[in-house]
CSV table of C-alpha atoms in Angstrom, one decimal:
chain,number,residue,atom,x,y,z
A,1,UNK,CA,-103.8,10.0,-72.2
A,2,UNK,CA,-104.7,12.0,-75.3
A,3,UNK,CA,-104.0,10.5,-78.6
A,4,UNK,CA,-105.2,10.0,-82.1
A,5,UNK,CA,-107.7,7.4,-81.0
A,6,UNK,CA,-110.6,8.3,-78.8
A,7,UNK,CA,-111.2,6.1,-75.7
A,8,UNK,CA,-113.8,5.9,-73.0
A,9,UNK,CA,-112.4,4.2,-69.9
A,10,UNK,CA,-115.0,1.8,-68.4
A,11,UNK,CA,-115.1,-1.0,-65.8
A,12,UNK,CA,-116.6,-4.2,-67.0
A,13,UNK,CA,-118.0,-6.9,-64.6
A,14,UNK,CA,-117.1,-10.2,-66.2
A,15,UNK,CA,-117.8,-12.3,-63.1
A,16,UNK,CA,-119.8,-15.4,-64.2
A,17,UNK,CA,-119.8,-14.3,-67.8
A,18,UNK,CA,-118.1,-16.0,-70.7
A,19,UNK,CA,-114.9,-14.6,-72.1
A,20,UNK,CA,-113.4,-16.2,-75.2
A,21,UNK,CA,-109.6,-16.1,-75.6
A,22,UNK,CA,-108.1,-17.0,-78.9
A,23,UNK,CA,-104.4,-18.0,-78.9
A,24,UNK,CA,-102.3,-20.1,-76.6
A,25,UNK,CA,-99.2,-18.1,-76.1
A,26,UNK,CA,-97.8,-16.1,-73.1
A,27,UNK,CA,-99.8,-12.9,-74.0
A,28,UNK,CA,-103.0,-14.9,-73.9
A,29,UNK,CA,-101.9,-16.6,-70.7
A,30,UNK,CA,-101.6,-13.2,-68.9
A,31,UNK,CA,-105.0,-12.1,-70.0
A,32,UNK,CA,-106.7,-15.4,-69.2
A,33,UNK,CA,-105.3,-15.3,-65.7
A,34,UNK,CA,-106.6,-11.8,-65.2
A,35,UNK,CA,-110.1,-12.8,-66.5
A,36,UNK,CA,-110.1,-15.7,-64.1
A,37,UNK,CA,-109.1,-13.5,-61.2
A,38,UNK,CA,-112.2,-11.4,-61.9
A,39,UNK,CA,-114.4,-14.5,-61.9
A,40,UNK,CA,-115.0,-14.9,-65.6
A,41,UNK,CA,-115.8,-18.2,-67.3
A,42,UNK,CA,-113.1,-18.6,-69.9
A,43,UNK,CA,-113.2,-20.5,-73.2
A,44,UNK,CA,-109.8,-20.9,-74.8
A,45,UNK,CA,-109.5,-21.6,-78.6
A,46,UNK,CA,-106.0,-22.6,-79.7
A,47,UNK,CA,-104.3,-25.6,-81.3
A,48,UNK,CA,-101.6,-25.5,-78.6
A,49,UNK,CA,-101.1,-23.8,-75.3
A,50,UNK,CA,-98.0,-22.6,-73.4
A,51,UNK,CA,-97.1,-24.1,-70.0
A,52,UNK,CA,-99.0,-21.4,-67.9
A,53,UNK,CA,-102.2,-22.1,-69.8
A,54,UNK,CA,-101.7,-25.8,-69.7
A,55,UNK,CA,-101.6,-25.6,-65.9
A,56,UNK,CA,-104.9,-23.7,-65.9
A,57,UNK,CA,-106.5,-26.2,-68.2
A,58,UNK,CA,-105.2,-29.1,-66.0
A,59,UNK,CA,-106.7,-27.4,-63.0
A,60,UNK,CA,-110.1,-27.3,-64.7
A,61,UNK,CA,-110.2,-23.5,-64.7
A,62,UNK,CA,-110.3,-23.1,-68.5
A,63,UNK,CA,-112.4,-24.8,-71.1
A,64,UNK,CA,-109.9,-25.5,-73.9
A,65,UNK,CA,-111.1,-26.0,-77.5
A,66,UNK,CA,-108.0,-27.6,-78.9
A,67,UNK,CA,-108.0,-26.4,-82.6
A,68,UNK,CA,-107.6,-23.3,-84.7
A,69,UNK,CA,-110.2,-20.6,-84.6
A,70,UNK,CA,-113.3,-21.6,-86.6
A,71,UNK,CA,-115.3,-18.5,-87.0
A,72,UNK,CA,-118.3,-16.9,-85.2
A,73,UNK,CA,-119.6,-20.1,-83.6
A,74,UNK,CA,-116.5,-20.0,-81.3
A,75,UNK,CA,-117.7,-16.6,-80.0
A,76,UNK,CA,-121.2,-17.9,-79.2
A,77,UNK,CA,-122.5,-16.6,-75.9
A,78,UNK,CA,-119.4,-14.5,-75.2
A,79,UNK,CA,-119.6,-11.1,-73.5
A,80,UNK,CA,-116.0,-10.3,-74.2
A,81,UNK,CA,-113.2,-11.6,-76.5
A,82,UNK,CA,-109.5,-11.4,-76.6
A,83,UNK,CA,-107.3,-12.5,-79.5
A,84,UNK,CA,-103.5,-13.0,-79.5
A,85,UNK,CA,-102.6,-15.7,-81.9
A,86,UNK,CA,-99.6,-14.0,-83.4
A,87,UNK,CA,-101.1,-14.4,-86.8
A,88,UNK,CA,-102.4,-11.0,-87.9
A,89,UNK,CA,-104.9,-12.4,-90.4
A,90,UNK,CA,-106.4,-14.7,-87.7
A,91,UNK,CA,-106.6,-11.9,-85.1
A,92,UNK,CA,-108.2,-9.6,-87.7
A,93,UNK,CA,-110.8,-12.3,-88.4
A,94,UNK,CA,-111.6,-12.8,-84.7
A,95,UNK,CA,-111.9,-9.0,-84.2
A,96,UNK,CA,-114.2,-8.7,-87.3
A,97,UNK,CA,-116.4,-11.6,-86.2
A,98,UNK,CA,-116.7,-10.1,-82.7
A,99,UNK,CA,-117.7,-6.7,-84.1
A,100,UNK,CA,-120.4,-8.3,-86.2
A,101,UNK,CA,-121.8,-10.0,-83.1
A,102,UNK,CA,-121.5,-6.8,-81.1
A,103,UNK,CA,-119.0,-8.4,-78.7
A,104,UNK,CA,-116.2,-6.1,-77.5
A,105,UNK,CA,-112.8,-7.6,-78.5
A,106,UNK,CA,-109.2,-6.9,-77.6
A,107,UNK,CA,-106.8,-7.5,-80.5
A,108,UNK,CA,-103.5,-7.7,-78.8
A,109,UNK,CA,-101.6,-7.5,-82.0
A,110,UNK,CA,-103.2,-4.3,-83.4
A,111,UNK,CA,-103.3,-1.4,-80.8
A,112,UNK,CA,-104.5,1.0,-83.5
A,113,UNK,CA,-107.4,-1.2,-84.8
A,114,UNK,CA,-108.6,-2.9,-81.7
A,115,UNK,CA,-112.1,-1.9,-80.5
A,116,UNK,CA,-111.2,-2.5,-76.8
A,117,UNK,CA,-108.0,-2.3,-74.8
A,118,UNK,CA,-107.0,-3.7,-71.4
A,119,UNK,CA,-105.4,-0.8,-69.5
A,120,UNK,CA,-102.3,-1.2,-67.4
A,121,UNK,CA,-103.7,-1.6,-63.9
A,122,UNK,CA,-102.7,-1.5,-60.3
A,123,UNK,CA,-104.7,-2.8,-57.4
A,124,UNK,CA,-104.7,-2.1,-53.7
A,125,UNK,CA,-106.9,-4.0,-51.3
A,126,UNK,CA,-108.1,-2.1,-48.3
A,127,UNK,CA,-110.4,-3.5,-45.6
A,128,UNK,CA,-113.2,-1.6,-47.2
A,129,UNK,CA,-112.7,-3.1,-50.6
A,130,UNK,CA,-110.4,-3.0,-53.6
A,131,UNK,CA,-109.1,0.2,-55.3
A,132,UNK,CA,-108.1,-0.2,-59.0
A,133,UNK,CA,-106.2,2.3,-60.9
A,134,UNK,CA,-105.9,1.9,-64.7
A,135,UNK,CA,-103.6,3.8,-67.1
A,136,UNK,CA,-104.2,4.0,-70.9
A,137,UNK,CA,-101.9,5.7,-73.5
A,138,UNK,CA,-103.3,5.4,-77.0
A,139,UNK,CA,-100.9,3.3,-79.1
A,140,UNK,CA,-98.2,3.2,-76.4
A,141,UNK,CA,-98.7,0.5,-73.8
A,142,UNK,CA,-95.2,1.0,-72.5
A,143,UNK,CA,-96.1,4.6,-71.4
A,144,UNK,CA,-99.2,3.3,-69.8
A,145,UNK,CA,-97.2,0.8,-67.7
A,146,UNK,CA,-94.8,3.6,-66.7
A,147,UNK,CA,-97.7,5.8,-65.5
A,148,UNK,CA,-99.3,2.8,-63.7
A,149,UNK,CA,-96.1,1.9,-61.9
A,150,UNK,CA,-95.7,5.5,-60.6
A,151,UNK,CA,-99.3,5.6,-59.3
A,152,UNK,CA,-98.8,2.1,-57.7
A,153,UNK,CA,-95.7,3.3,-55.9
A,154,UNK,CA,-97.7,6.2,-54.5
A,155,UNK,CA,-100.6,3.9,-53.4
A,156,UNK,CA,-98.5,1.4,-51.6
A,157,UNK,CA,-96.3,4.0,-49.9
A,158,UNK,CA,-99.4,5.7,-48.4
A,159,UNK,CA,-98.7,8.9,-50.3
A,160,UNK,CA,-102.3,8.8,-51.7
A,161,UNK,CA,-105.2,8.9,-49.4
A,162,UNK,CA,-107.3,5.7,-49.5
A,163,UNK,CA,-110.0,6.7,-47.0
A,164,UNK,CA,-113.5,6.1,-48.2
A,165,UNK,CA,-115.7,9.2,-48.9
A,166,UNK,CA,-118.9,7.2,-48.9
A,167,UNK,CA,-119.2,5.6,-45.5
A,168,UNK,CA,-123.0,5.0,-45.2
A,169,UNK,CA,-123.5,1.4,-43.9
A,170,UNK,CA,-119.8,0.8,-43.7
A,171,UNK,CA,-118.6,-2.0,-41.4
A,172,UNK,CA,-115.8,-0.9,-39.1
A,173,UNK,CA,-112.5,-2.8,-39.0
A,174,UNK,CA,-109.3,-3.0,-37.0
A,175,UNK,CA,-105.8,-3.7,-38.3
A,176,UNK,CA,-103.1,-4.6,-35.8
A,177,UNK,CA,-100.0,-3.2,-37.6
A,178,UNK,CA,-96.5,-3.9,-36.5
A,179,UNK,CA,-94.5,-0.7,-37.0
A,180,UNK,CA,-91.0,-2.2,-36.6
A,181,UNK,CA,-88.4,-0.7,-34.4
A,182,UNK,CA,-89.5,2.9,-35.0
A,183,UNK,CA,-87.9,3.9,-38.2
A,184,UNK,CA,-90.2,4.7,-41.2
A,185,UNK,CA,-88.2,2.5,-43.6
A,186,UNK,CA,-89.0,-0.7,-41.7
A,187,UNK,CA,-92.7,-0.3,-41.8
A,188,UNK,CA,-94.2,-2.8,-44.3
A,189,UNK,CA,-95.9,-1.8,-47.5
A,190,UNK,CA,-99.1,-3.3,-46.2
A,191,UNK,CA,-98.8,-1.1,-43.1
A,192,UNK,CA,-98.5,2.0,-45.2
A,193,UNK,CA,-101.6,0.9,-47.2
A,194,UNK,CA,-103.7,0.5,-44.1
A,195,UNK,CA,-102.6,3.8,-42.6
A,196,UNK,CA,-103.7,5.4,-45.8
A,197,UNK,CA,-107.1,3.8,-45.3
A,198,UNK,CA,-107.7,4.4,-41.6
A,199,UNK,CA,-110.0,7.0,-39.9
A,200,UNK,CA,-108.4,6.4,-36.4
A,201,UNK,CA,-104.9,5.4,-35.5
A,202,UNK,CA,-104.2,4.1,-32.0
A,203,UNK,CA,-100.5,4.5,-31.5
A,204,UNK,CA,-97.8,3.2,-29.2
A,205,UNK,CA,-94.8,5.1,-27.9
A,206,UNK,CA,-92.3,3.0,-29.9
A,207,UNK,CA,-94.2,3.1,-33.2
A,208,UNK,CA,-92.8,5.0,-36.1
A,209,UNK,CA,-93.9,8.5,-35.2
A,210,UNK,CA,-92.8,10.2,-38.4
A,211,UNK,CA,-95.4,8.2,-40.3
A,212,UNK,CA,-98.1,9.3,-37.8
A,213,UNK,CA,-97.0,12.9,-38.1
A,214,UNK,CA,-97.6,12.8,-41.9
A,215,UNK,CA,-101.2,11.6,-41.6
A,216,UNK,CA,-103.9,14.0,-42.8
A,217,UNK,CA,-105.5,16.2,-40.2
A,218,UNK,CA,-108.8,14.3,-40.7
A,219,UNK,CA,-107.3,11.2,-39.1
A,220,UNK,CA,-107.8,11.0,-35.4
A,221,UNK,CA,-104.7,9.9,-33.5
A,222,UNK,CA,-105.1,8.3,-30.1
A,223,UNK,CA,-101.9,8.0,-28.1
A,224,UNK,CA,-101.8,5.1,-25.7
A,225,UNK,CA,-98.0,5.0,-25.2
A,226,UNK,CA,-96.6,3.4,-22.1
A,227,UNK,CA,-93.3,4.2,-20.4
A,228,UNK,CA,-91.6,2.0,-17.7
A,229,UNK,CA,-93.8,2.1,-14.6
A,230,UNK,CA,-96.3,4.5,-16.2
A,231,UNK,CA,-99.3,3.0,-18.1
A,232,UNK,CA,-101.8,5.9,-18.4
A,233,UNK,CA,-104.1,3.8,-20.6
A,234,UNK,CA,-104.4,0.2,-19.3
A,235,UNK,CA,-104.6,-2.6,-21.8
A,236,UNK,CA,-108.2,-3.3,-21.1
A,237,UNK,CA,-109.1,0.3,-22.1
A,238,UNK,CA,-107.0,0.0,-25.3
A,239,UNK,CA,-109.1,-3.1,-26.2
A,240,UNK,CA,-112.3,-1.2,-25.5
A,241,UNK,CA,-111.1,1.7,-27.6
A,242,UNK,CA,-110.5,-0.5,-30.6
A,243,UNK,CA,-114.0,-2.0,-30.3
A,244,UNK,CA,-115.8,1.3,-29.7
A,245,UNK,CA,-114.2,3.0,-32.7
A,246,UNK,CA,-114.8,0.1,-35.1
A,247,UNK,CA,-118.4,-0.2,-33.9
A,248,UNK,CA,-118.9,3.3,-35.1
A,249,UNK,CA,-118.2,2.1,-38.6
A,250,UNK,CA,-114.6,3.5,-38.6
A,251,UNK,CA,-111.4,2.0,-39.9
A,252,UNK,CA,-108.9,1.6,-37.0
A,253,UNK,CA,-105.2,1.0,-37.2
A,254,UNK,CA,-103.5,-0.1,-34.0
A,255,UNK,CA,-100.0,0.9,-34.8
A,256,UNK,CA,-97.5,-0.9,-32.5
A,257,UNK,CA,-93.8,-0.9,-32.2
A,258,UNK,CA,-92.1,-4.1,-33.3
A,259,UNK,CA,-94.5,-7.0,-34.1
A,260,UNK,CA,-98.0,-7.3,-32.7
A,261,UNK,CA,-97.5,-10.9,-31.7
A,262,UNK,CA,-94.0,-10.7,-30.2
A,263,UNK,CA,-94.6,-9.5,-26.6
A,264,UNK,CA,-97.0,-6.9,-28.1
A,265,UNK,CA,-100.3,-8.1,-26.6
A,266,UNK,CA,-101.7,-8.2,-30.1
A,267,UNK,CA,-103.4,-11.6,-29.4
A,268,UNK,CA,-105.4,-10.0,-26.6
A,269,UNK,CA,-106.5,-7.1,-28.8
A,270,UNK,CA,-107.5,-9.4,-31.6
A,271,UNK,CA,-109.6,-11.6,-29.2
A,272,UNK,CA,-111.3,-8.5,-27.8
A,273,UNK,CA,-112.3,-7.3,-31.3
A,274,UNK,CA,-113.4,-10.7,-32.6
A,275,UNK,CA,-115.5,-11.3,-29.5
A,276,UNK,CA,-117.6,-8.3,-30.8
A,277,UNK,CA,-117.8,-9.5,-34.4
A,278,UNK,CA,-115.2,-7.0,-35.7
A,279,UNK,CA,-113.0,-7.8,-38.6
A,280,UNK,CA,-109.3,-7.9,-37.7
A,281,UNK,CA,-106.3,-8.0,-39.9
A,282,UNK,CA,-102.8,-8.6,-38.4
A,283,UNK,CA,-99.8,-7.1,-40.2
A,284,UNK,CA,-96.5,-8.5,-39.0
A,285,UNK,CA,-93.8,-6.0,-38.2
A,286,UNK,CA,-90.0,-6.3,-38.0
A,287,UNK,CA,-89.5,-7.3,-34.4
A,288,UNK,CA,-87.0,-5.4,-32.3
A,289,UNK,CA,-85.8,-8.7,-30.9
A,290,UNK,CA,-83.9,-9.3,-34.2
A,291,UNK,CA,-83.7,-5.9,-35.8
A,292,UNK,CA,-82.2,-3.9,-32.9
A,293,UNK,CA,-79.3,-6.3,-32.3
A,294,UNK,CA,-78.8,-6.3,-36.1
A,295,UNK,CA,-78.6,-2.5,-36.0
A,296,UNK,CA,-75.7,-2.9,-33.5
A,297,UNK,CA,-74.0,-5.4,-35.7
A,298,UNK,CA,-75.0,-8.4,-33.7
A,299,UNK,CA,-76.7,-11.4,-35.4
A,300,UNK,CA,-78.9,-13.5,-33.1
A,301,UNK,CA,-77.7,-16.6,-34.9
A,302,UNK,CA,-74.4,-17.3,-36.7
A,303,UNK,CA,-73.0,-20.4,-38.2
A,304,UNK,CA,-70.5,-22.0,-35.8
A,305,UNK,CA,-71.5,-19.5,-33.0
A,306,UNK,CA,-75.2,-19.7,-32.3
A,307,UNK,CA,-77.8,-22.2,-33.7
A,308,UNK,CA,-80.9,-20.7,-32.1
A,309,UNK,CA,-82.3,-17.9,-30.0
A,310,UNK,CA,-85.1,-17.3,-27.4
A,311,UNK,CA,-87.0,-14.1,-26.9
A,312,UNK,CA,-88.5,-13.4,-23.5
A,313,UNK,CA,-89.8,-10.4,-21.6
A,314,UNK,CA,-87.5,-8.9,-19.0
A,315,UNK,CA,-90.5,-7.7,-16.9
A,316,UNK,CA,-90.7,-11.0,-15.1
A,317,UNK,CA,-88.2,-13.6,-13.8
A,318,UNK,CA,-86.9,-15.4,-16.8
A,319,UNK,CA,-87.6,-19.2,-17.0
A,320,UNK,CA,-85.0,-21.9,-17.2
A,321,UNK,CA,-83.6,-21.8,-20.8
A,322,UNK,CA,-80.7,-23.3,-22.7
A,323,UNK,CA,-77.6,-22.1,-20.9
A,324,UNK,CA,-74.8,-22.5,-23.5
A,325,UNK,CA,-73.3,-19.4,-25.2
A,326,UNK,CA,-74.3,-21.0,-28.5
A,327,UNK,CA,-78.0,-20.3,-27.7
A,328,UNK,CA,-78.7,-16.5,-27.8
A,329,UNK,CA,-81.1,-15.0,-25.3
A,330,UNK,CA,-82.9,-11.8,-26.3
A,331,UNK,CA,-84.6,-9.8,-23.6
A,332,UNK,CA,-87.2,-7.2,-24.4
A,333,UNK,CA,-88.2,-4.6,-21.8
A,334,UNK,CA,-85.3,-5.9,-19.7
A,335,UNK,CA,-83.5,-2.8,-18.3
A,336,UNK,CA,-85.4,-2.4,-15.0
A,337,UNK,CA,-84.7,-5.9,-13.8
A,338,UNK,CA,-81.4,-6.4,-15.4
A,339,UNK,CA,-79.5,-7.1,-12.1
A,340,UNK,CA,-82.1,-9.7,-11.1
A,341,UNK,CA,-82.0,-11.3,-14.5
A,342,UNK,CA,-78.3,-11.7,-14.5
A,343,UNK,CA,-78.5,-13.3,-11.1
A,344,UNK,CA,-81.1,-15.8,-12.4
A,345,UNK,CA,-79.0,-16.6,-15.5
A,346,UNK,CA,-76.1,-17.6,-13.3
A,347,UNK,CA,-78.4,-19.6,-11.0
A,348,UNK,CA,-79.8,-21.4,-14.1
A,349,UNK,CA,-76.3,-22.3,-15.3
A,350,UNK,CA,-75.3,-19.5,-17.7
A,351,UNK,CA,-71.6,-18.7,-17.4
A,352,UNK,CA,-70.8,-15.4,-15.6
A,353,UNK,CA,-68.3,-14.7,-18.4
A,354,UNK,CA,-71.0,-15.0,-21.2
A,355,UNK,CA,-71.0,-11.8,-23.3
A,356,UNK,CA,-74.0,-9.4,-23.0
A,357,UNK,CA,-74.9,-6.3,-25.0
A,358,UNK,CA,-77.6,-3.8,-24.2
A,359,UNK,CA,-78.7,-1.8,-27.3
A,360,UNK,CA,-80.6,1.4,-26.5
A,361,UNK,CA,-82.8,3.3,-28.9
A,362,UNK,CA,-82.2,1.0,-31.9
A,363,UNK,CA,-82.1,2.7,-35.2
A,364,UNK,CA,-82.4,6.2,-33.7
A,365,UNK,CA,-79.6,8.8,-34.3
A,366,UNK,CA,-78.5,8.4,-30.7
A,367,UNK,CA,-78.4,4.6,-30.6
A,368,UNK,CA,-75.9,3.3,-28.1
A,369,UNK,CA,-74.6,-0.1,-27.2
A,370,UNK,CA,-73.1,-1.2,-23.8
A,371,UNK,CA,-71.2,-4.5,-23.7
A,372,UNK,CA,-70.1,-6.6,-20.8
A,373,UNK,CA,-70.6,-10.0,-19.4
A,374,UNK,CA,-73.4,-11.6,-17.3
A,375,UNK,CA,-71.3,-10.7,-14.2
A,376,UNK,CA,-70.6,-7.1,-15.1
A,377,UNK,CA,-73.4,-5.8,-17.4
A,378,UNK,CA,-75.8,-4.7,-14.6
A,379,UNK,CA,-73.2,-2.4,-13.0
A,380,UNK,CA,-72.1,-1.1,-16.4
A,381,UNK,CA,-75.6,-0.3,-17.3
A,382,UNK,CA,-76.1,1.5,-14.0
A,383,UNK,CA,-72.9,3.5,-14.5
A,384,UNK,CA,-73.9,4.5,-18.0
A,385,UNK,CA,-77.5,5.3,-17.0
A,386,UNK,CA,-78.9,2.9,-19.6
A,387,UNK,CA,-82.6,3.5,-20.1
A,388,UNK,CA,-85.5,2.0,-22.0
A,389,UNK,CA,-86.2,1.3,-24.8
A,390,UNK,CA,-83.4,-1.2,-25.0
A,391,UNK,CA,-82.8,-4.7,-26.1
A,392,UNK,CA,-80.6,-7.1,-24.2
A,393,UNK,CA,-78.6,-9.8,-26.0
A,394,UNK,CA,-76.9,-12.6,-24.1
A,395,UNK,CA,-74.7,-15.1,-25.9
A,396,UNK,CA,-71.5,-15.6,-27.8
A,397,UNK,CA,-72.9,-13.7,-30.8
A,398,UNK,CA,-72.2,-10.5,-28.9
A,399,UNK,CA,-68.5,-11.0,-29.7
A,400,UNK,CA,-69.3,-10.5,-33.4
A,401,UNK,CA,-70.5,-7.0,-32.9
A,402,UNK,CA,-68.2,-4.0,-33.4
A,403,UNK,CA,-68.6,-2.7,-29.9
A,404,UNK,CA,-67.2,-5.9,-28.4
A,405,UNK,CA,-64.3,-5.9,-30.8
A,406,UNK,CA,-63.6,-2.3,-30.1
A,407,UNK,CA,-63.5,-2.9,-26.4
């Protein structure tokens, strides 16, 4: 920002270098922690320290000189200094001594006279490294914070492109990102950050497509979506794609619906990448097993109604599970074999009168819920032409949903 005081923004590497902090209050504590986070060696000069600083001293992370500031010898060997004693005369003395020793010094109590300032900063960590944005407004740190916060919101939302422009020698990486049940608002902040960093996005049919549609044209999107009975790209080929793209030095996001580790085969994809020495980050997503029933007003647990729940795939015969209505069963990918599943539930001991809900297209504008019982739901689903994607909920909690009450 322009102002009456000139400023040259710079980045200083303090890792392994001595920083002297004078003052033991909360302002000093914030700065000391920031210096430590950057790998600095910190000497603290103060007759007393606040609780946050005391914790750092107790952990052996800070060398505490327990007395008042005693002049230039306290700055001996320092590369950088910070003073925040709350006593203007002491802070001016520290700043003057630092200047005589040609040590840059932040005087936290004198924004006009300080020879150095710590800008309001925001950090985003990508698989390729950290991106730091700093804002400085001469004499107005509050304005700097406002600007910083605005830029930070743009960074974490994916509105700003975080793709590297210098890629020589870059190591490729893969991120398995859970996209939630398909709506943009349930994609995590970390998911947005990684999408803003990726060169290639390998996307599922149930991933949040609006997010993908907003990606820059330079990002290559590979669609490996599957529909019931139709898997144009087998899982083994998906694994190979992730490996091949990362081995080219590219950043790859595997954007999946739901959560990568909840019946999403994320474990297989991670194993395939790590077998080739590729870095992998896994970002949890909001699983449809919980969120889609919630969208239909059905909690999977509820005090006095259900104390636990089990999630299984409906592609295969279900195993023997708790049979009481107080244990909720959630079936993913369970529409095709719904009739067979309900037969097995009865054989395993589940009551034929146990409530069941099938929630289609959760969170979409045309979301629809069909309710019935273990005995009736298969025929009701057939009559209503229920189709995937859908989540099946079995248990007494179904009675808590508005569709059951309306019926």
